[in-house]
XYZ file of C-alpha atoms in Angstrom:
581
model
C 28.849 29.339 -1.391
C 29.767 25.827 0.171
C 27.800 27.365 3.245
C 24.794 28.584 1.718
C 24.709 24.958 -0.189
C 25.101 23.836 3.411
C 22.373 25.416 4.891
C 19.938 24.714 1.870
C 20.510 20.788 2.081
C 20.351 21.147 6.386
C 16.516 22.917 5.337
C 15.641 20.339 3.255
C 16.414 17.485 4.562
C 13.887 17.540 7.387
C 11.068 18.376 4.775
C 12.231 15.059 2.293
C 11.710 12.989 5.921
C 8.688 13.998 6.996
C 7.197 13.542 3.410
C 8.593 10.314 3.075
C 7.314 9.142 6.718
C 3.372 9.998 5.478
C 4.185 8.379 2.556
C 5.216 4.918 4.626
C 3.365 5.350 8.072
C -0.158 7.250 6.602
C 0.321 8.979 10.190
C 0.179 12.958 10.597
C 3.904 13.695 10.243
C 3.193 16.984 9.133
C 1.336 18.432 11.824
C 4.774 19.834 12.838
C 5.927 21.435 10.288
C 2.789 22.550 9.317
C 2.793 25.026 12.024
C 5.027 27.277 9.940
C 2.804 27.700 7.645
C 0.566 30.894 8.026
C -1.684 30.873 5.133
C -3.744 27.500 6.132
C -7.215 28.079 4.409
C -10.376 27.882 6.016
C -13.408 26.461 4.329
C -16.458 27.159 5.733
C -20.242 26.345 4.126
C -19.915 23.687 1.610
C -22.548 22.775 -0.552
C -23.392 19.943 -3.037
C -26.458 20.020 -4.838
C -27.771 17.723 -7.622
C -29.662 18.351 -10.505
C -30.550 15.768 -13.181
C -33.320 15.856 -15.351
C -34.208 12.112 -15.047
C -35.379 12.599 -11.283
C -37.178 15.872 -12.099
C -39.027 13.501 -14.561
C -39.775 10.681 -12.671
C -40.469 11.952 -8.922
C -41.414 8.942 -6.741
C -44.721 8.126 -6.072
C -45.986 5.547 -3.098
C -44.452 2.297 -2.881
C -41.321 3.338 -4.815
C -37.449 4.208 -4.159
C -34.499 4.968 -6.374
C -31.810 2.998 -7.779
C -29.106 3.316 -7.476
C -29.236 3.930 -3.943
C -25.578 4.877 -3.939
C -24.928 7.247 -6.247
C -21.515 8.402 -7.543
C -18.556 5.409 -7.130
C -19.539 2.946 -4.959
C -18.702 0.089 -6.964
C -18.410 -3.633 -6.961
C -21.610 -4.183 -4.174
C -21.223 -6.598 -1.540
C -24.303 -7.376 0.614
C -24.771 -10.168 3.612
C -27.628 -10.258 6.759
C -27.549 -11.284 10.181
C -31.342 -11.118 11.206
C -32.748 -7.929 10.485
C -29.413 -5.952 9.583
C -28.205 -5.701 6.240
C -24.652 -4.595 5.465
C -23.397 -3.849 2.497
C -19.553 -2.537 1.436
C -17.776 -1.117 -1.706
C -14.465 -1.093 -3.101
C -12.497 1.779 -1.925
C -9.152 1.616 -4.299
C -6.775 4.282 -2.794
C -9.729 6.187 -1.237
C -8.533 6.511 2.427
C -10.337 5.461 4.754
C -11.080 2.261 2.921
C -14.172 0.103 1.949
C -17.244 2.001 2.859
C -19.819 0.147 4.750
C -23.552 0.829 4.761
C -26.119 -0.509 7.198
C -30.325 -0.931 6.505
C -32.736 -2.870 8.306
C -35.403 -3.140 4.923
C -32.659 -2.620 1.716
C -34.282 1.014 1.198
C -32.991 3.123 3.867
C -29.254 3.303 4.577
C -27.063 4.689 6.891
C -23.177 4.539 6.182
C -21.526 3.659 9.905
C -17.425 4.209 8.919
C -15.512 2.341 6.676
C -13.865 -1.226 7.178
C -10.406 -0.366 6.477
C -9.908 2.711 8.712
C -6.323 2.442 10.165
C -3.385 2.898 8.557
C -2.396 -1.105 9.603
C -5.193 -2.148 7.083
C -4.478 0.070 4.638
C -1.503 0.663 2.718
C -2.322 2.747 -0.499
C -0.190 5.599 0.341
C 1.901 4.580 -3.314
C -1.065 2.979 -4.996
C -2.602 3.892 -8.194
C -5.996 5.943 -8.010
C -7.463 2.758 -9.331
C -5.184 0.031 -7.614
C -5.244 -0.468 -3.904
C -8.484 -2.236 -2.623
C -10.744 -4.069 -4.927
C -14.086 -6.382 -5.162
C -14.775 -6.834 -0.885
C -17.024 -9.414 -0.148
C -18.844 -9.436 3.170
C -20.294 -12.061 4.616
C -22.110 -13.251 7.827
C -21.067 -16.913 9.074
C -23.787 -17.644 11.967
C -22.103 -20.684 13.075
C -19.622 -18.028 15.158
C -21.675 -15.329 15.076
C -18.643 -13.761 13.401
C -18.427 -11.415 10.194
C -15.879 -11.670 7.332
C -14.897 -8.622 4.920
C -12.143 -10.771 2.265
C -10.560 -8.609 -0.245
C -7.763 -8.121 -2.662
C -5.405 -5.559 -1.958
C -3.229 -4.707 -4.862
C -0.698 -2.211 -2.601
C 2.004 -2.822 -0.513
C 2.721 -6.424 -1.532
C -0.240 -7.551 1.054
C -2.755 -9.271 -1.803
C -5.683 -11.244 -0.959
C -6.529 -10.404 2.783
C -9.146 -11.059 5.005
C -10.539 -9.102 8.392
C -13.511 -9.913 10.591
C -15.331 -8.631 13.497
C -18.692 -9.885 15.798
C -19.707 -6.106 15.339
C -19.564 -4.302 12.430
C -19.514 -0.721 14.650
C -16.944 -1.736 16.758
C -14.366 -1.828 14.386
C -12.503 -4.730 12.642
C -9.577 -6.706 12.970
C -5.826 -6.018 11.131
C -5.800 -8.119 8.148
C -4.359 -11.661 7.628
C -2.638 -12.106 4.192
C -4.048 -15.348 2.198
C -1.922 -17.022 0.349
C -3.716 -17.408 -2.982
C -3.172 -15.712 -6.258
C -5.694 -13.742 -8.330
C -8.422 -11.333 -6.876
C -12.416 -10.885 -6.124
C -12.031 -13.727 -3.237
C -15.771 -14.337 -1.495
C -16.266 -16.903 1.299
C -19.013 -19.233 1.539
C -20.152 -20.868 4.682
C -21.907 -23.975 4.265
C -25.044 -25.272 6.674
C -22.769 -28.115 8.543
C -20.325 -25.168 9.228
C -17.398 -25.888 6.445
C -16.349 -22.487 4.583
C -14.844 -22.415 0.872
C -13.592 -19.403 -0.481
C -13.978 -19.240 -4.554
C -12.027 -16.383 -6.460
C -10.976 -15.111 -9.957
C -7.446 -16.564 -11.462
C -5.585 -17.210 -14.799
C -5.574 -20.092 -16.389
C -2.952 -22.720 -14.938
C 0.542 -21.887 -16.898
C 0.453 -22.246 -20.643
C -3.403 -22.576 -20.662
C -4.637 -19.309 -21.850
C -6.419 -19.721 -24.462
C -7.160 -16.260 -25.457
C -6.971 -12.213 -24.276
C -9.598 -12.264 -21.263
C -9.563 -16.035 -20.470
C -9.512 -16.513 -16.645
C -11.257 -19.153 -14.399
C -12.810 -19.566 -11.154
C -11.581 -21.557 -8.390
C -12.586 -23.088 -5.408
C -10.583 -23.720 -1.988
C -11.713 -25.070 1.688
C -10.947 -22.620 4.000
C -9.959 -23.092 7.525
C -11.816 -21.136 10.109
C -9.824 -21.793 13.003
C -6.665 -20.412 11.167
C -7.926 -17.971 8.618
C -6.117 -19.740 5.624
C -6.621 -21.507 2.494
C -6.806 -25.196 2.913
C -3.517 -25.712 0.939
C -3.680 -28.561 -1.763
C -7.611 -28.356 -1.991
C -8.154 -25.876 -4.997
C -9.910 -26.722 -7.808
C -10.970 -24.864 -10.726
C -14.787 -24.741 -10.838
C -15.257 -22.632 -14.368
C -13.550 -22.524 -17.162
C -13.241 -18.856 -19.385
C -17.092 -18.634 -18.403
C -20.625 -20.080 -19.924
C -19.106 -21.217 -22.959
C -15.681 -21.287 -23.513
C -16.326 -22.294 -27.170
C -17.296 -18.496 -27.146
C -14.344 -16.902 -25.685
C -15.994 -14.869 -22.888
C -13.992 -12.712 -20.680
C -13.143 -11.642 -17.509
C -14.973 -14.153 -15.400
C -15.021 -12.790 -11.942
C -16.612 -11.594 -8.894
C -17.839 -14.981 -7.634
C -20.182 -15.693 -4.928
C -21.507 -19.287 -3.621
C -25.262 -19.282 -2.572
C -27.418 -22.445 -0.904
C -30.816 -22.511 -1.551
C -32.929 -25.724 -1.423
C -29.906 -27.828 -1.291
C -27.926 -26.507 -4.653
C -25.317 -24.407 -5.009
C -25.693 -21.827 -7.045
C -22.060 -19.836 -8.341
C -22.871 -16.611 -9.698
C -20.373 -14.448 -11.482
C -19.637 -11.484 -13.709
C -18.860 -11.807 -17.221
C -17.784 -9.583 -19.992
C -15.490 -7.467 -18.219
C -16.731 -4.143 -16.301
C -17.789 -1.996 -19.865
C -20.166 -2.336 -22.452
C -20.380 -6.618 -22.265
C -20.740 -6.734 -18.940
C -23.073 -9.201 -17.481
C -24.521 -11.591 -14.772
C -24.473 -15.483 -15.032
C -25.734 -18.167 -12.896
C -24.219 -21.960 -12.475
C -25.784 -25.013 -10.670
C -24.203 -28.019 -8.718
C -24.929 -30.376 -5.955
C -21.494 -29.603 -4.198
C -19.991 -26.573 -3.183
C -17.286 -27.450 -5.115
C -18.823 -28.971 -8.586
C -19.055 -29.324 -11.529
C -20.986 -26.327 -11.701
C -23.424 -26.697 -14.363
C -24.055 -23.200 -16.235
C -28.155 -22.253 -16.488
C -29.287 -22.358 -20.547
C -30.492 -18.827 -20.604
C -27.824 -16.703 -18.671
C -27.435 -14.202 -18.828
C -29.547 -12.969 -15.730
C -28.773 -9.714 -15.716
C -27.298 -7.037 -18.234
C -27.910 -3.815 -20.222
C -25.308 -4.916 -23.480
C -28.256 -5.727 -25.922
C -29.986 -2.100 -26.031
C -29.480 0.549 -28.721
C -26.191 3.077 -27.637
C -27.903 5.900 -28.030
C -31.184 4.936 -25.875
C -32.469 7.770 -23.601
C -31.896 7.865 -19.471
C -29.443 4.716 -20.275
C -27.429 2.784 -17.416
C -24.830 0.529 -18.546
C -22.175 -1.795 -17.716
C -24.728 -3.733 -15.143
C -23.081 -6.746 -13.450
C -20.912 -7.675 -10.433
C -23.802 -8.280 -8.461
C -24.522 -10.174 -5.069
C -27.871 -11.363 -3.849
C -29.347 -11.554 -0.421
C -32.610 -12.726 0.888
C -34.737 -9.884 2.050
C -38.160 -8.983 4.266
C -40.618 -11.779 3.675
C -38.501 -14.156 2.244
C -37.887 -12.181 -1.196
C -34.708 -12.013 -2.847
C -32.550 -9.129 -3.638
C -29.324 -8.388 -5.615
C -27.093 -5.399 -5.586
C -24.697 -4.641 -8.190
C -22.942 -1.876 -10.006
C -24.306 -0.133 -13.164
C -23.036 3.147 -15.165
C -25.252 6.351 -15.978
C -22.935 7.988 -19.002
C -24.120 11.700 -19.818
C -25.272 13.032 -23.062
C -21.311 12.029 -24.246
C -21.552 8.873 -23.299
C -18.955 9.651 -20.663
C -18.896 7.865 -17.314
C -18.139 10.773 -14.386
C -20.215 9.562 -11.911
C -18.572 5.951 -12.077
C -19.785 2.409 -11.173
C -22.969 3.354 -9.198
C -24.793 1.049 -6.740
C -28.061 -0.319 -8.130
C -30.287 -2.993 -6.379
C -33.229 -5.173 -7.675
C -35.672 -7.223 -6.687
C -34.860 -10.874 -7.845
C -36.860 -13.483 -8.981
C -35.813 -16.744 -7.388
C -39.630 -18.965 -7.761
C -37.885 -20.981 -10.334
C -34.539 -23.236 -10.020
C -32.461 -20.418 -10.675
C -32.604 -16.520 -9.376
C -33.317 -13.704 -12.525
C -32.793 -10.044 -11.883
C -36.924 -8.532 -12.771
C -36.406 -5.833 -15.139
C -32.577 -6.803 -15.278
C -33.074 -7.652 -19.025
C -34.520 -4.783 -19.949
C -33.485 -1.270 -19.818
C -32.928 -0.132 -16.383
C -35.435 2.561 -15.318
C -34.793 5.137 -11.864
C -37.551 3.797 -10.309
C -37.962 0.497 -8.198
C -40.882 -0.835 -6.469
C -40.193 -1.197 -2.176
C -40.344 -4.225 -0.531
C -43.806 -4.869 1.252
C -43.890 -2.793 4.256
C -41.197 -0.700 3.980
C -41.461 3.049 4.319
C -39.053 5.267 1.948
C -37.209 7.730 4.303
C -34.106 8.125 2.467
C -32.533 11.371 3.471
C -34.348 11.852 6.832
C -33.235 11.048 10.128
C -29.273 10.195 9.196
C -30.832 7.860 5.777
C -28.753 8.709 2.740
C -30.050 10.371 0.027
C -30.859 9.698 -3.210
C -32.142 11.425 -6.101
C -31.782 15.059 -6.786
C -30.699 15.834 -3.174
C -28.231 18.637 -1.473
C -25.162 17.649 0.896
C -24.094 20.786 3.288
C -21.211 20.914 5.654
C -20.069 23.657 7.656
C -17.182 21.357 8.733
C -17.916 22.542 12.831
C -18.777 18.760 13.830
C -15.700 17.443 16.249
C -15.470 14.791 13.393
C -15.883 14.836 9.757
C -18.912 13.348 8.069
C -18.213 9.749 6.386
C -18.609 11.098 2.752
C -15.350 12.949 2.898
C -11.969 10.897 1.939
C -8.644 11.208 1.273
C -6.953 9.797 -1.521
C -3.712 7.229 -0.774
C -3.536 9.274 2.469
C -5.353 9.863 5.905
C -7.734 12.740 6.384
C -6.458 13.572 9.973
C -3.200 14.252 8.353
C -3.980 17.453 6.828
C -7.621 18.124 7.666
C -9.128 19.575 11.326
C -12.556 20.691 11.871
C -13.358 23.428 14.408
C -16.106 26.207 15.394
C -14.258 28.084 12.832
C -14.936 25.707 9.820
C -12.365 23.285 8.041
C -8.499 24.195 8.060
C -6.309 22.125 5.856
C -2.880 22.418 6.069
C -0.869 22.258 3.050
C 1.445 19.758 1.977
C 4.752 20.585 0.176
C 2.793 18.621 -2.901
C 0.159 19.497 -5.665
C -2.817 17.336 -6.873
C -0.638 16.099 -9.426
C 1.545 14.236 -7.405
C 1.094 10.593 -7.340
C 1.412 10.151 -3.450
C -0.773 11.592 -0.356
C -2.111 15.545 -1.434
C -3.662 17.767 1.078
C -6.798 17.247 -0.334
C -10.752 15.972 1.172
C -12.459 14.768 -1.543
C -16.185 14.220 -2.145
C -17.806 12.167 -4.494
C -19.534 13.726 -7.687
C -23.079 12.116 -7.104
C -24.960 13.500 -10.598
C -24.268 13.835 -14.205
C -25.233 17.945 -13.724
C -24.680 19.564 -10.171
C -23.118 22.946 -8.299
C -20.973 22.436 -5.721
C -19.904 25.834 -3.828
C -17.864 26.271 -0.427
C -16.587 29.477 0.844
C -13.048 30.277 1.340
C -11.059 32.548 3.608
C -7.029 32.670 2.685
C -4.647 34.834 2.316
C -1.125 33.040 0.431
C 1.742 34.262 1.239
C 3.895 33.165 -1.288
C 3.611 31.959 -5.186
C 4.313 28.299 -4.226
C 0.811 28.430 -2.029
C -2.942 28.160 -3.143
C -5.875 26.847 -2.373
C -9.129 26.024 -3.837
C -11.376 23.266 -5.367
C -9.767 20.442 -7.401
C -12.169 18.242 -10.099
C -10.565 15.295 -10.533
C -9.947 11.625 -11.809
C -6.569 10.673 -11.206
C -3.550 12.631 -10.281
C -2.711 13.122 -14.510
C -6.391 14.232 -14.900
C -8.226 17.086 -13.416
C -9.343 20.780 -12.874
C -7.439 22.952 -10.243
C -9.951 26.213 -9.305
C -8.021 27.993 -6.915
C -6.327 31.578 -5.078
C -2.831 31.729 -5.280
C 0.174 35.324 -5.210
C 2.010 36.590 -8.014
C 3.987 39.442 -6.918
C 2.044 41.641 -4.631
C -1.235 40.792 -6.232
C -3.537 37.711 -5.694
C -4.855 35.616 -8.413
C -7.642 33.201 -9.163
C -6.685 30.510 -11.527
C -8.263 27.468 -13.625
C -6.103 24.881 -14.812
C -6.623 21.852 -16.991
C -4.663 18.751 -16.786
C -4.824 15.883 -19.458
C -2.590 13.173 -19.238
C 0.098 14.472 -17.030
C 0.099 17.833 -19.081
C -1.481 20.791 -17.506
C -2.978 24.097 -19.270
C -3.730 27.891 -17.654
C -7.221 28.235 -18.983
C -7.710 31.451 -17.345
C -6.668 33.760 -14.337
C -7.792 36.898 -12.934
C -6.480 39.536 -10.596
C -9.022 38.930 -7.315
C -9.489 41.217 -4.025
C -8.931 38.828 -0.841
C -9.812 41.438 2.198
C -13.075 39.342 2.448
C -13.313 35.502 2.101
C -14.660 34.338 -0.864
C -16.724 31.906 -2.399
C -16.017 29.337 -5.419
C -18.235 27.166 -7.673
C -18.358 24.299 -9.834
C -21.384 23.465 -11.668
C -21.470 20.863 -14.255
C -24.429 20.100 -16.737
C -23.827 16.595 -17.981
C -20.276 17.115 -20.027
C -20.320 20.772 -19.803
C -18.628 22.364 -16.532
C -17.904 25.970 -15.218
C -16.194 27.575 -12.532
C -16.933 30.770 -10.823
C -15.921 32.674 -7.597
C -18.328 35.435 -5.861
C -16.533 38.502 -3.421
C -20.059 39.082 -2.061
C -21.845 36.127 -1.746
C -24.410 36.772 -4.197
C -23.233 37.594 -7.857
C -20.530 34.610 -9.153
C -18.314 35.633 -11.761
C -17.363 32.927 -14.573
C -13.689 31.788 -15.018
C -12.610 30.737 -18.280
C -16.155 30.228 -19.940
C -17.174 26.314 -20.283
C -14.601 23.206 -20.154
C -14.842 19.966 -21.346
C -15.733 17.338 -18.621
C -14.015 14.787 -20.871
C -10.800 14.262 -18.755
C -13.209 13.414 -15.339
C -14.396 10.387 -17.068
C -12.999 7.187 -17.042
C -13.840 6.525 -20.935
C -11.067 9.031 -20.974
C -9.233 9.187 -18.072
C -8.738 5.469 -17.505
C -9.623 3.282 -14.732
C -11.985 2.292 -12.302
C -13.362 5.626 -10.205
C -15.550 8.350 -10.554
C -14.838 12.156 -10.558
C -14.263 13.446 -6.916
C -14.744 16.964 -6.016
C -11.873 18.103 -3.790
C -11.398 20.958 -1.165
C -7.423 21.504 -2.086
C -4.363 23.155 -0.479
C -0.947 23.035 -1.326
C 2.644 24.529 -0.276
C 4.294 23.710 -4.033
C 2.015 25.508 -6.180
C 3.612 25.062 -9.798
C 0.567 26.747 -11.699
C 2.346 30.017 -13.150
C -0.126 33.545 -13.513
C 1.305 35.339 -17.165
């Protein structure tokens, strides 16, 4: 007995280290042991295709583009120019690789070119929650060094408030240096005689709060030459927000423009949910007294009837950047629930046209309910999903994974892609970790953003498990406590196909079914609005329903929690724990 116990511990052992190596390094540790495993699926032909009514209703005519023009989570905008080139980046939270950046040359028509945070010494999420890790980037162009500046707050790992820059946004940017600053949303502001501040979101100093939601704004210099906080030069530039008398909340996401020799602070307010909002502040020095304008808001959707049709919500945490011919734009992030009022999709990306002919800048149409269609700058031609543009709209994504690298869109979550994922003439092997989806730590799982309220997403699947610990499939999900796990797994001699529901950390069989694996086969997930279905087809054709219709309540993050949308993941594990009756 002693020996057998001997010889268990002596097989473990090397397992426990290479798990907890990912966990630490993000490198592919398992690639190794991996090897042993036989049953590595193979996906081959994925397929995303989008369906909502709202752009079968309003197809674009000449002179117009959608917005949002990035759909599914791409939160918390952040936009800056150097000449012609726009840039603009999200926050990534534990979405590996991490901060998405997106390049146009006329605000329209974007390409993403990689991610800012793409090695694991930026990034260190591999024990973050789904909706900790990297929050609120701000990017921004100083032309006095010809040098750009991504400054974020990076709640993982102990790192904080961090900053990395580059002279070349596809060439790659540098490690990050820590700032030593509490609170989070940082931005940097470079001012015409070449001084930089850097203004951010805090509490109130100790003993201060007045209320639940009371934070402030504050100002530092910033020192270019050594990438830090001036120390002794912060000063709080708002106070709780327009009106403090009111007791507005969650005053954040700061950024410092110049324009005719002001200084104009802009900032969210209301927190990111139904009182969200936009506000503007004056002052004749970067650092104050900021002087708030008399009819802020500038730009929300929190005065409309609930129940309005085609409604986007939750507009704010915006940025603004002056675009061809001299007209102003801002970006910001905006909600489209379904017919539930539930938020899968997440904080979307939605841009404007901004009125700035007046002393202060005001979103047009920001003030009124937010309609699909915007109105293209002068000049510009729409060519949004041709020639490498993202798409937008009711528009397909396919993959047949047999590129040497995998396209930008797919992510990992709290763990590299590389690690479990390689693409080959054959398709898309992953190899499965000794984990399942619910496991808050790196899964062997690529993930893809659900992009509409109703959708199908299908890829086709050749695998064979070996054992009842093993499946693979399709994963829906929000967090690692809430989600839908479509997949093939063994019980006895026979294969299955299972669904499984997890809500809060407690999972459900919905359904399972004895399946024939000689052939690869195909599986689907099609949601309308709040209503989803899964279904696998043996012949390519025909799809067969698995456990009727579900609930896509636990995807949303009215439910769920947080600050992401529902991702759509191509899953494999080696400790299946879902059990066939």
């Amino acid at each position: 007995m002693k020996q057998l116990i001997s010889k268990t511990i002596a097989g473990i052992m090397p397992l426990m280290y290479l798990i907890l190596m990912a966990m630490l390094t993000g490198r592919p540790v398992y690639s190794q042991k991996m090897k042993d495993v036989k049953s590595q699926p193979l996906f081959t032909e994925f397929r995303y295709q989008g369906n909502d009514q709202i752009y079968k209703d309003h197809p674009l005519q000449n002179g117009e583009f959608y917005s949002p023009i990035l759909q599914g989570c791409y939160p918390d905008p952040s936009i800056t120019r150097k000449g012609n080139d726009y840039y603009l980046v999200n926050s990534s939270f534990a979405m590996v690789p991490g901060v998405p950046i997106f390049h146009s040359n006329d605000l329209v028509n974007w390409k993403q070119i990689g991610h800012v945070l793409d090695r694991p010494s930026q990034l260190k999420v591999e024990k973050a929650g789904i909706s900790a890790g990297v929050y609120a980037p701000d990017i921004k162009y100083n032309p006095h060094n010809n040098t750009f500046y991504m400054v974020t707050t990076q709640i993982a790992a102990g790192i904080g408030n961090m900053v990395v820059k580059t002279q070349d946004p596809l060439k790659g940017w540098s490690d990050p240096i820590q700032l030593k600053f509490d609170g989070i949303d940082p931005s940097l502001f470079f001012d015409d005689n070449g001084k930089a501040y850097l203004v951010h979101n805090d509490a109130p100093p100790k003993g201060k709060a007045l209320y639940n939601g009371h934070r402030v704004i504050k100002i530092w210099e910033y020192d270019l030459a050594k990438d830090e906080v001036v120390a002794g030069t912060d000063k709080i530039i708002v106070d709780g927000g327009v009106n403090i008398a009111e007791k507005p909340i969650w005053i954040e996401g700061p950024h410092i423009y110049k324009k005719n020799g002001r200084y104009y602070l802009m900032c969210a307010e209301g927190g990111t949910g139904g009182w969200h909002s936009e506000v503007i502040f004056v002052s004749d020095d970067p650092k104050g007294p900021y002087i708030p304008f008399n009819n802020n808001p500038i730009l929300t959707q929190r005065y409309f009837s609930k129940d309005r049709g085609n409604k986007v919500d939750w507009a704010g945490h915006a940025d603004l950047v002056e675009g061809p011919g001299g007209k102003y734009y801002g970006v910001f992030l905006a909600v489209r629930p379904n017919e539930k009022n539930r938020v899968n999709t997440g904080r979307e990306t939605f841009i404007l046209p901004v009125d700035w002919s007046g002393e202060f800048p005001i979103f047009e149409n920001g003030l009124i309910p937010l309609k699909p269609l915007t109105k293209m700058p002068a000049g510009v031609t729409n060519k949004t999903g041709q020639n490498g543009f993202l798409p937008n709209g009711n528009f397909s994504f396919t993959d047949d994974f047999t590129a040497s690298k995998l396209d930008l869109r797919w992510v990992g979550v709290r763990g590299a892609r590389e690690n479990f994922a390689s693409t080959s003439k054959e398709g898309l092997r992953i190899n499965p970790y000794p984990l399942t989806i619910k496991a808050a730590a790196p899964t062997s799982t690529l993930f893809y953003r659900q992009q509409h309220a109703s959708f199908e997403a299908t890829v086709k699947l050749k695998y064979i498990p070996q054992a009842e610990n093993e499946l693979a499939g399709i994963v829906c999900y929000q967090k690692e406590t809430f989600n839908y796990v479509f997949g093939v797994s063994k019980k006895g001699r026979d294969f299955y196909i299972v669904l499984e529901r997890t809500q809060n950390g407690h999972s459900t069989l919905v359904a399972s079914e004895k399946i024939d694996l000689r052939n690869a086969i195909q599986l689907k997930v099609a949601a309308q609005g709040d209503v989803y279905s899964f279904s696998f087809s043996e012949d390519g054709q025909s799809f067969k329903n698995v456990g009727g219709t579900v609930s896509g309540d636990i995807l949303s993050t009215d439910v769920a929690g947080g600050f992401t949308g529902a991702l759509i993941g191509l899953y494999a594990t080696a400790a299946n724990d879902i059990i066939v009756p």
